XYZ file of C-alpha atoms in Angstrom:
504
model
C -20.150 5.473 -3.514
C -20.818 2.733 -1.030
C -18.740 -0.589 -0.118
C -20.494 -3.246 1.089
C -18.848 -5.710 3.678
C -19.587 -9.171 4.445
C -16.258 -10.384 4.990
C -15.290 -12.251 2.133
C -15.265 -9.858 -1.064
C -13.000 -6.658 0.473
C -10.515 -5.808 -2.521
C -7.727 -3.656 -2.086
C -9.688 -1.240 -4.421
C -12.308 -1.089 -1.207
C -9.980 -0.172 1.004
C -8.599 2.812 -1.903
C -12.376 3.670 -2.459
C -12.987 3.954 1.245
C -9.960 5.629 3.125
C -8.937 7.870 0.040
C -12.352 8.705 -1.316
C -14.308 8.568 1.507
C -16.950 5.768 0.410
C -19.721 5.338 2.784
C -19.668 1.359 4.239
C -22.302 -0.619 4.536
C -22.485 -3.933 6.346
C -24.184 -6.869 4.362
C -27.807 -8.690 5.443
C -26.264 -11.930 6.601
C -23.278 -9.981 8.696
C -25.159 -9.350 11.971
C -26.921 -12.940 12.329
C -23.576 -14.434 11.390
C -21.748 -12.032 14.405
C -25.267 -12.642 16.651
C -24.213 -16.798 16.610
C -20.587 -16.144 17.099
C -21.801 -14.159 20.469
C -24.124 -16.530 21.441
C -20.918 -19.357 21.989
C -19.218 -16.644 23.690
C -22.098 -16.341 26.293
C -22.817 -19.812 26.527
C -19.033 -20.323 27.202
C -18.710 -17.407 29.449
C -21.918 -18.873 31.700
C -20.474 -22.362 32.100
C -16.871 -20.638 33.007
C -15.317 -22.907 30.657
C -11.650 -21.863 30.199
C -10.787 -20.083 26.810
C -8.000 -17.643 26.183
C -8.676 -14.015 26.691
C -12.197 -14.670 27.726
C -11.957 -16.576 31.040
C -8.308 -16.466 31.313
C -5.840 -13.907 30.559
C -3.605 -13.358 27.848
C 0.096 -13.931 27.166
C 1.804 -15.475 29.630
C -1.074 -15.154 32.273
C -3.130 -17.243 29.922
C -3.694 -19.803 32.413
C -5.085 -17.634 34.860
C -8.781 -17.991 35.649
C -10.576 -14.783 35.367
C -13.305 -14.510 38.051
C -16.520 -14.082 36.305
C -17.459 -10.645 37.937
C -14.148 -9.024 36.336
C -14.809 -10.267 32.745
C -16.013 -7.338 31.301
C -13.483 -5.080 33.511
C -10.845 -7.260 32.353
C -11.871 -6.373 28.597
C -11.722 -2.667 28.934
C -8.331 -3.161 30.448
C -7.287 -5.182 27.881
C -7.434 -1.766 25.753
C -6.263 0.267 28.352
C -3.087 -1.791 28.728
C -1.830 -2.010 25.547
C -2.613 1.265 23.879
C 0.987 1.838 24.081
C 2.281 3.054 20.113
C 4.361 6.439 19.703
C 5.640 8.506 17.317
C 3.459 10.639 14.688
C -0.202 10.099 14.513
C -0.713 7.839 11.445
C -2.831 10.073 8.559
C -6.010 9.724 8.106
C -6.305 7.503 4.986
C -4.348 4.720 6.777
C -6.699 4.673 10.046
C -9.982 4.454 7.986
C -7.797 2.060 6.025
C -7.098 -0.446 9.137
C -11.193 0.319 10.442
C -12.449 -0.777 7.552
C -10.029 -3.619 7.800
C -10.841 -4.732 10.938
C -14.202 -4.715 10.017
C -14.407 -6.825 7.266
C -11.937 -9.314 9.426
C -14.843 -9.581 12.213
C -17.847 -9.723 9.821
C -16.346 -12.892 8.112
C -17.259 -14.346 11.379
C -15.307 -16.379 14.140
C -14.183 -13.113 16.862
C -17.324 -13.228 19.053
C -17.492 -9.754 19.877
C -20.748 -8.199 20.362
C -22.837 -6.648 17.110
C -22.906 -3.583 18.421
C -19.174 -2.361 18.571
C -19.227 -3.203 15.161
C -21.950 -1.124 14.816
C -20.103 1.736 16.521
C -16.718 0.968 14.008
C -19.025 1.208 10.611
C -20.416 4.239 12.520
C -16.396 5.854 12.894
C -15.778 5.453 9.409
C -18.883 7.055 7.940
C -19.185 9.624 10.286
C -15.477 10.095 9.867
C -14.362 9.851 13.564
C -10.997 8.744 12.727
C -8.944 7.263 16.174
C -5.501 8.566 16.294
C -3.038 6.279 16.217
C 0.453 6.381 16.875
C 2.771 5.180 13.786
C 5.214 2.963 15.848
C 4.151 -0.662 17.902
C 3.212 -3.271 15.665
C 5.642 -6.281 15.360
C 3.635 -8.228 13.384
C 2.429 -10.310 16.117
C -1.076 -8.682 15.538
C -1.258 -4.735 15.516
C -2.442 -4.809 19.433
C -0.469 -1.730 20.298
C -1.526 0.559 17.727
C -5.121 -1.333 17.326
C -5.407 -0.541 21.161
C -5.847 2.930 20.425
C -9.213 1.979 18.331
C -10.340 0.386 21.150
C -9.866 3.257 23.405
C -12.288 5.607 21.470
C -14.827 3.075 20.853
C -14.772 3.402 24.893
C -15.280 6.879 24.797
C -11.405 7.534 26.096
C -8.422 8.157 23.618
C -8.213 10.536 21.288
C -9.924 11.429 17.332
C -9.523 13.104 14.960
C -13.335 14.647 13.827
C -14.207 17.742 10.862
C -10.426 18.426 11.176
C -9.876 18.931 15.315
C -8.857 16.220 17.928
C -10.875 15.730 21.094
C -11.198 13.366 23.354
C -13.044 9.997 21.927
C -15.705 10.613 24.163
C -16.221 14.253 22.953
C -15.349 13.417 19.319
C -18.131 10.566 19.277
C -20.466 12.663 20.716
C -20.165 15.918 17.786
C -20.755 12.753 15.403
C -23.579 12.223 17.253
C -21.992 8.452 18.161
C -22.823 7.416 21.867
C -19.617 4.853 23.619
C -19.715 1.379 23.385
C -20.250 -0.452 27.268
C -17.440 -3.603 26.277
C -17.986 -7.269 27.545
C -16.189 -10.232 27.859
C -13.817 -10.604 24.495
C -14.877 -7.487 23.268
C -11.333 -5.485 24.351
C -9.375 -8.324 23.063
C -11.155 -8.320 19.658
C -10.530 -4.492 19.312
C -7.165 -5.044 19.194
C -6.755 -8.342 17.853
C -5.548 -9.430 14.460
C -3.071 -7.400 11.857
C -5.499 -4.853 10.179
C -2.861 -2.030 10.269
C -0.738 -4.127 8.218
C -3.735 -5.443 5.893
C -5.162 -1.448 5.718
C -1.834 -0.364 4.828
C -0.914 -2.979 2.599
C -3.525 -2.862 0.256
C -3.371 0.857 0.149
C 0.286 0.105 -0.861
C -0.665 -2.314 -3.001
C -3.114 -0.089 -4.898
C -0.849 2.579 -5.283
C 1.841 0.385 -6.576
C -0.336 -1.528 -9.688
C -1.143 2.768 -10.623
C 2.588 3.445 -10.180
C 3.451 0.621 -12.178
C 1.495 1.151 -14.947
C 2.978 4.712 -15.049
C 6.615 3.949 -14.973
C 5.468 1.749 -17.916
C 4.925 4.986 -19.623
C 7.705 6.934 -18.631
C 9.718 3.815 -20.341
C 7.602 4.418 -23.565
C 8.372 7.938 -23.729
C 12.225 7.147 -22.874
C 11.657 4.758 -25.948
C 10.553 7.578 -28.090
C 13.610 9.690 -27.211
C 16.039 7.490 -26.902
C 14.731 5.553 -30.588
C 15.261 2.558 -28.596
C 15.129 -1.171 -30.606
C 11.681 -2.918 -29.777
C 13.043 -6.401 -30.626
C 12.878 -7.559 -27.251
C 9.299 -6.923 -27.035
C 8.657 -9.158 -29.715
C 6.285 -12.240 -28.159
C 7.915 -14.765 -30.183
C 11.392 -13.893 -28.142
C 9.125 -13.775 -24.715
C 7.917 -17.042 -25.648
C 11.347 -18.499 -25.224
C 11.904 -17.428 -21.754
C 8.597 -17.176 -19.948
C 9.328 -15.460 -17.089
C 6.487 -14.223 -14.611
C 5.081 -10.645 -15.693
C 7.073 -10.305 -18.187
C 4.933 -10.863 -21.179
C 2.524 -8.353 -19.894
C 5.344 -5.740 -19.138
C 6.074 -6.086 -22.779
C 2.850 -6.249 -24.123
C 1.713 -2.800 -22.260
C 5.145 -1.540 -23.486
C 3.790 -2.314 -27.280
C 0.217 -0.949 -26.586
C 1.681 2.664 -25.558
C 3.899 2.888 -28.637
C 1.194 2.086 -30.749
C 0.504 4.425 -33.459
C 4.358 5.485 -33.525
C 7.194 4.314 -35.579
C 8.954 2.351 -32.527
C 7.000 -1.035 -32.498
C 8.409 -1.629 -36.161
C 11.953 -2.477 -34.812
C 13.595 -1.430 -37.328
C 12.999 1.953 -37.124
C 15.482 1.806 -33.892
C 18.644 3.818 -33.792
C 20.805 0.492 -32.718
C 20.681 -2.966 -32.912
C 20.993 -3.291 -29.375
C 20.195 -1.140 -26.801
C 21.596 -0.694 -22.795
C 20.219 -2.976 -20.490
C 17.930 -0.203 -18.529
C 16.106 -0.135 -22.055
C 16.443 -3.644 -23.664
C 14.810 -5.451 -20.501
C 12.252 -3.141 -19.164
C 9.864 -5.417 -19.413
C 11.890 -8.017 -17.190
C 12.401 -5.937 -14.591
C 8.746 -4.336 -14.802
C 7.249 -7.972 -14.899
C 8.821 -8.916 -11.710
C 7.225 -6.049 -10.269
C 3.857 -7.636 -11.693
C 4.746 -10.764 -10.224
C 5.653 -8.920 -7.273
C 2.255 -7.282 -7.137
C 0.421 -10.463 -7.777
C 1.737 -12.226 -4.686
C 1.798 -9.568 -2.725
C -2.251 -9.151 -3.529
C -2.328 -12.984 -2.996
C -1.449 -12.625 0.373
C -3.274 -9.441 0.833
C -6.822 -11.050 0.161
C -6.979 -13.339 3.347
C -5.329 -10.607 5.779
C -9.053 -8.537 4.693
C -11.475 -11.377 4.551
C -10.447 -13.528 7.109
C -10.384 -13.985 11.002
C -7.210 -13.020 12.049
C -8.595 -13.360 15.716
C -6.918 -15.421 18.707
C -8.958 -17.670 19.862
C -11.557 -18.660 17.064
C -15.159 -18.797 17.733
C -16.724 -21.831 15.912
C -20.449 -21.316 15.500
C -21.339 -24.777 14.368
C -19.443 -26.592 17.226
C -20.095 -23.948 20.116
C -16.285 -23.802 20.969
C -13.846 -21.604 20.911
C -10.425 -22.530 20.220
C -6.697 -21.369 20.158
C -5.560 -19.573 16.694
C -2.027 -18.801 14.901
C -4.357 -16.548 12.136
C -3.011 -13.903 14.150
C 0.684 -14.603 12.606
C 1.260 -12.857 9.154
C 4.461 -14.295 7.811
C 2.730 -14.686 4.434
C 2.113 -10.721 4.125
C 5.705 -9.759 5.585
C 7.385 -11.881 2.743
C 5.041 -10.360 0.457
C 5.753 -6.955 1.549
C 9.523 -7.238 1.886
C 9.312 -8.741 -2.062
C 7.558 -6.162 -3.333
C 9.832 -3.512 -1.851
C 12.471 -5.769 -3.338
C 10.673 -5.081 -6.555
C 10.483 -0.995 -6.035
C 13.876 -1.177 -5.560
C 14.872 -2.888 -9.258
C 12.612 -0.620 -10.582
C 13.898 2.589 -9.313
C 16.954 1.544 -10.471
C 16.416 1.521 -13.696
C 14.731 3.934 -14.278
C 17.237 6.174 -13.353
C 19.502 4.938 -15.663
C 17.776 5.138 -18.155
C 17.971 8.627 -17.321
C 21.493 8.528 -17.614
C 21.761 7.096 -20.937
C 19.518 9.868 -22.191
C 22.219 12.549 -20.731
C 25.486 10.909 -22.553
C 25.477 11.880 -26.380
C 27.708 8.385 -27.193
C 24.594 6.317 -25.985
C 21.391 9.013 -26.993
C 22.717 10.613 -30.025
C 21.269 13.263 -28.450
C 22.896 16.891 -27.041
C 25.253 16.568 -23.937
C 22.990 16.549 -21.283
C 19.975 17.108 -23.020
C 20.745 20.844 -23.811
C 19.879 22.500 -26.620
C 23.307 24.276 -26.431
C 25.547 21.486 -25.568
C 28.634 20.937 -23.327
C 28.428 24.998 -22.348
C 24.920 24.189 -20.051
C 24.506 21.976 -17.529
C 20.986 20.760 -19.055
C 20.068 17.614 -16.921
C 22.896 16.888 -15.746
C 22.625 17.814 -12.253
C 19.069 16.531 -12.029
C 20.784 13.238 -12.195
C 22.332 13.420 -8.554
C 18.491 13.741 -7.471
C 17.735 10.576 -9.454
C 20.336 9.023 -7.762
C 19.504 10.308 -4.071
C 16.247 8.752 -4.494
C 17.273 5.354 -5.594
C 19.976 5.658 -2.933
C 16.622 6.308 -0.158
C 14.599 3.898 -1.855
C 17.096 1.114 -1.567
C 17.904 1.747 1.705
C 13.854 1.012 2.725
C 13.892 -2.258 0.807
C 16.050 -4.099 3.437
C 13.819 -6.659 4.124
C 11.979 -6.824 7.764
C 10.563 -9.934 7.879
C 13.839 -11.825 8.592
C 14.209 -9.824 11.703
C 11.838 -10.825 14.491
C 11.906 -9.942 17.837
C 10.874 -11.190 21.734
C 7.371 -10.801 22.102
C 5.904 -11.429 25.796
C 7.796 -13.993 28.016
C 7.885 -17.934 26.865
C 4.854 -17.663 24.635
C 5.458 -14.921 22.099
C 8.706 -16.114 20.737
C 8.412 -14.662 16.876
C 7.058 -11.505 14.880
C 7.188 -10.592 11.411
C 7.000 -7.049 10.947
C 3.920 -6.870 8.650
C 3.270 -3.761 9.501
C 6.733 -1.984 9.318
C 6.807 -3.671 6.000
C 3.640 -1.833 4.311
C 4.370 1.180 6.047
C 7.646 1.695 3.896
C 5.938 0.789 1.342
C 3.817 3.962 1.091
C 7.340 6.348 1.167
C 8.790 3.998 -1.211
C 6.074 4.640 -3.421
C 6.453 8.570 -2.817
C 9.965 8.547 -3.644
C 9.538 6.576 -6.804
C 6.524 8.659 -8.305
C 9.653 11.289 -7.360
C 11.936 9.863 -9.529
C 9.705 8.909 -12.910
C 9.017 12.129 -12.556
C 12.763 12.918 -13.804
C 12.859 10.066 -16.082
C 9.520 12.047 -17.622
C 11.056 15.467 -17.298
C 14.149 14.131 -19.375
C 12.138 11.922 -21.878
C 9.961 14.578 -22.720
C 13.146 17.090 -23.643
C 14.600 13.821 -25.238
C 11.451 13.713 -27.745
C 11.765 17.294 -27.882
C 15.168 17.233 -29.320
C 14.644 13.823 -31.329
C 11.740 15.388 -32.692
C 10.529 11.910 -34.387
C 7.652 12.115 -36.696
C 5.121 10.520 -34.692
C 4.946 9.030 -31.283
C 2.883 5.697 -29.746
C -0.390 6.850 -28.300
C 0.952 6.341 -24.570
C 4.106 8.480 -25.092
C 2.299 10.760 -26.519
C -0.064 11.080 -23.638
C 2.491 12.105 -21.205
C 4.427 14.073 -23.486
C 1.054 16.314 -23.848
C 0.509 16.373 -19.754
C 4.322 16.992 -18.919
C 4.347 19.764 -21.311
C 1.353 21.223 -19.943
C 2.598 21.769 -16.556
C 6.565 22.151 -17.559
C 7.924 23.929 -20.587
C 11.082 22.381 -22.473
C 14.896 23.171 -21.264
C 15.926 26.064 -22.964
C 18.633 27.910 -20.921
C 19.727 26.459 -17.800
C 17.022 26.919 -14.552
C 16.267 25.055 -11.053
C 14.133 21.871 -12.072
C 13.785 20.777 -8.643
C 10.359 22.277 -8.985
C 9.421 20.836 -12.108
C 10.209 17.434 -10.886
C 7.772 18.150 -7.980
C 4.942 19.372 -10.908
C 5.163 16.548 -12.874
C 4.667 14.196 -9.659
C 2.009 15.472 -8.239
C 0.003 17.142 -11.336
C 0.318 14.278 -13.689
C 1.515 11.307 -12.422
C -0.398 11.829 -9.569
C -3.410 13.121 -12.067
C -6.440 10.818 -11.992
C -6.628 12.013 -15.332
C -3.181 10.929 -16.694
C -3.934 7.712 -14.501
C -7.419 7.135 -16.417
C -5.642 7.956 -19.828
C -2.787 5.088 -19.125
C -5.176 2.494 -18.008
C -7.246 2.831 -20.699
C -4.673 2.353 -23.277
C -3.433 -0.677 -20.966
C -6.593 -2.090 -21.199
């Protein structure tokens, strides 16, 4: 599998295909002339000692400082040295090929100036898989310099990576992937740690995760349909029609396509004329999430295909000018929504599993036991549903609304971008978590219903949940079933295939 770059196509997908799956990357024909004429402006601007930020002057407050030409390309390596300042954890390896590739695509879109060959060198990291390591803590949004630094230092040959599962030095790790250290020149430090491509790597592995885990809480709420015999009324497009709210129609009309084949889209075949609200507006709450998803992958686009680089080169003009791209308020609010939309979610869905427990709402045993009020069934299962919506709300607190001092007079706002995706991705953990209950008690729900045919999707994941966990009989620690059904079917490419299909 290859993606090809040329800085204006990178999907989210990409970034999926190439820090999960390990696709090979491949620059495209018109990238290097396009980053040859960006260099040229640098070098022209560079010989006439004209002042531009970060190339003849410094950076931050020392911005009007004039560099003296014979510390140019010293002042670049120190640019890297200086700020490759992030702690905690190192960041896994998914999310650093994530922000490479990232960064990549940013620069081959044009307008950095950095020379062709340390983008050379950062194709030549990802597909030999010489992965940086990065600290997880020291972005504020203000570009990802901190962590980014860290890039920068391996591409010197200094730093650490992370290479056929050991961590050298980068100058030892580059040269086992037979990768020789890039000699930097004027801009060239600046550019390696420029822009937000943590937060754009991170986000749109969030964001690909999220449309998968989306479309499988939409059938865990199919199979809770089938157990439950819930009403399918307000699925009906004519009563959509009347309210059109974002996502919403699509919620519902996935919702339809898994029951398919079953009794349940013929409303009345419901037990009730009306159902709780966990059940009757599923598709509200699972459209915002859509919506959620759709801005957040508006905002993602630009973040990967554009120049997020401070200043601009401009080709056509031979200038280079002062840039705001750098700032991602866009992304933060896009983050901090769909976290937002998580949290609704997880919310529901774990009271849905509740309903399914009580024998007033279900009709079913107390507790989903096949003996009744003497077992404890589910019922304890439900304090994990609720200590993961308890953790998952707790990490949708929005983070854009708090920035924070930058560097003196000049950096006076942040936005958190990449705080915001990073929560994303145990947000996303937590809530696979927790469908996974919803399935485990939807499934025993079915089981005990026992209703003469099920909708293609439910019965999908009825099939793969049974195949890895066998019905409640007597009472017995689920904890571990919960953690089967995450990981070896809603985390099943498989399943994942088999739902997307039947979503179309």
């Amino acid at each position: 599998m290859t993606v090809v770059v040329d800085g204006r196509t990178l999907s989210a997908a990409d970034v999926a295909a190439v820090a999960l799956h390990g696709a090979r990357v491949v620059l495209a024909d018109e990238v290097m002339p396009r980053l040859a004429r960006d260099r040229a402006v640098v070098e022209d601007v560079v010989d006439r000692q004209v002042p531009a930020y970060g190339v003849t002057t410094g950076l931050g407050s020392r911005s009007s400082y004039a560099l003296p030409r014979e510390e140019l390309a010293l002042f670049s390596a120190r640019t890297v040295r200086g700020r490759a300042n992030a702690v905690g954890d190192p960041l896994p390896v998914p999310v650093v090929r994530a922000a490479l590739l990232a960064r990549v695509s940013g620069i081959a879109g044009g307008g950095s100036g950095v020379r062709p060959e340390v983008v050379r060198l950062l194709v030549g990291l990802l597909n030999a898989r010489v992965h940086p390591v990065i600290p997880e803590v020291g972005s504020i949004g203000a570009s990802d310099l901190v962590q980014m630094a860290h890039v920068g230092l391996v591409v010197m040959g200094e730093g650490r990576a992370e290479f056929e599962g050991e961590v050298f030095d980068g100058a030892e790790a580059l040269r086992r992937a037979g990768l020789a250290p890039a000699v930097l020149g004027p801009k060239d430090g600046h550019v390696l740690c420029s822009a937000s491509p943590l937060a754009a790597g991170l986000g749109a592995l969030a964001v690909a995760e999220a449309g998968a885990v989306a479309s499988l809480a939409q059938a865990v709420v199919a199979l809770t349909y089938e157990g439950f015999r819930a009403n399918t009324s307000p699925l009906d497009p004519r009563v959509l029609r009347l309210r059109p709210a974002p996502g919403q129609s699509r919620a519902a009309g996935e919702l339809l396509a898994l029951l398919a084949g079953g009794e349940l889209p013929d409303h009345r075949r419901a037990r009730r004329v009306q159902d709780p609200i966990s059940l009757r507006c599923a598709a509200q709450v699972h459209g915002s999430l859509y919506a959620a998803l759709d801005f957040a992958t508006a905002a993602l686009e630009p973040e990967l295909n554009g120049s997020g680089d401070n200043p601009v080169v401009l080709a056509d003009s031979g200038e280079i000018l002062s840039s705001g791209n750098f700032h991602t308020p866009v992304l933060a609010l896009a983050f901090d929504t769909l976290a937002l939309a998580l949290a609704q979610t997880a919310a529901l869905s774990a009271e849905r599993m509740q309903r399914l427990l009580n024998p007033a709402v279900s009709g079913l045993p107390a507790n989903l036991s096949p003996y009744g009020p003497e077992r404890s069934g589910f019922a304890p299962l439900a304090k994990t549903a609720q200590a993961l919506v308890a953790e998952i709300r707790s990490l949708s607190a929005p983070v854009c609304t708090d920035p924070r001092y930058g560097a003196d007079t000049v950096e006076d706002d942040s936005t958190n971008a990449s705080l915001g995706a990073r929560r994303l991705r145990v947000m996303l953990g937590r809530l696979r978590q927790l469908l996974a209950v919803e399935a485990l008690a939807a499934a025993q729900a079915v089981d005990l219903a026992a209703p003469a045919s099920l909708g293609r999707g439910a019965a999908l994941l009825h099939r793969a949940v049974r195949g890895v966990v066998p019905a409640l009989d007597d009472d017995r620690p689920c904890g571990v079933d919960v953690e089967r059904v995450s990981e070896a079917v809603l985390g099943s490419a498989e399943v994942r295939r088999g739902v997307g299909g039947l979503l179309g």
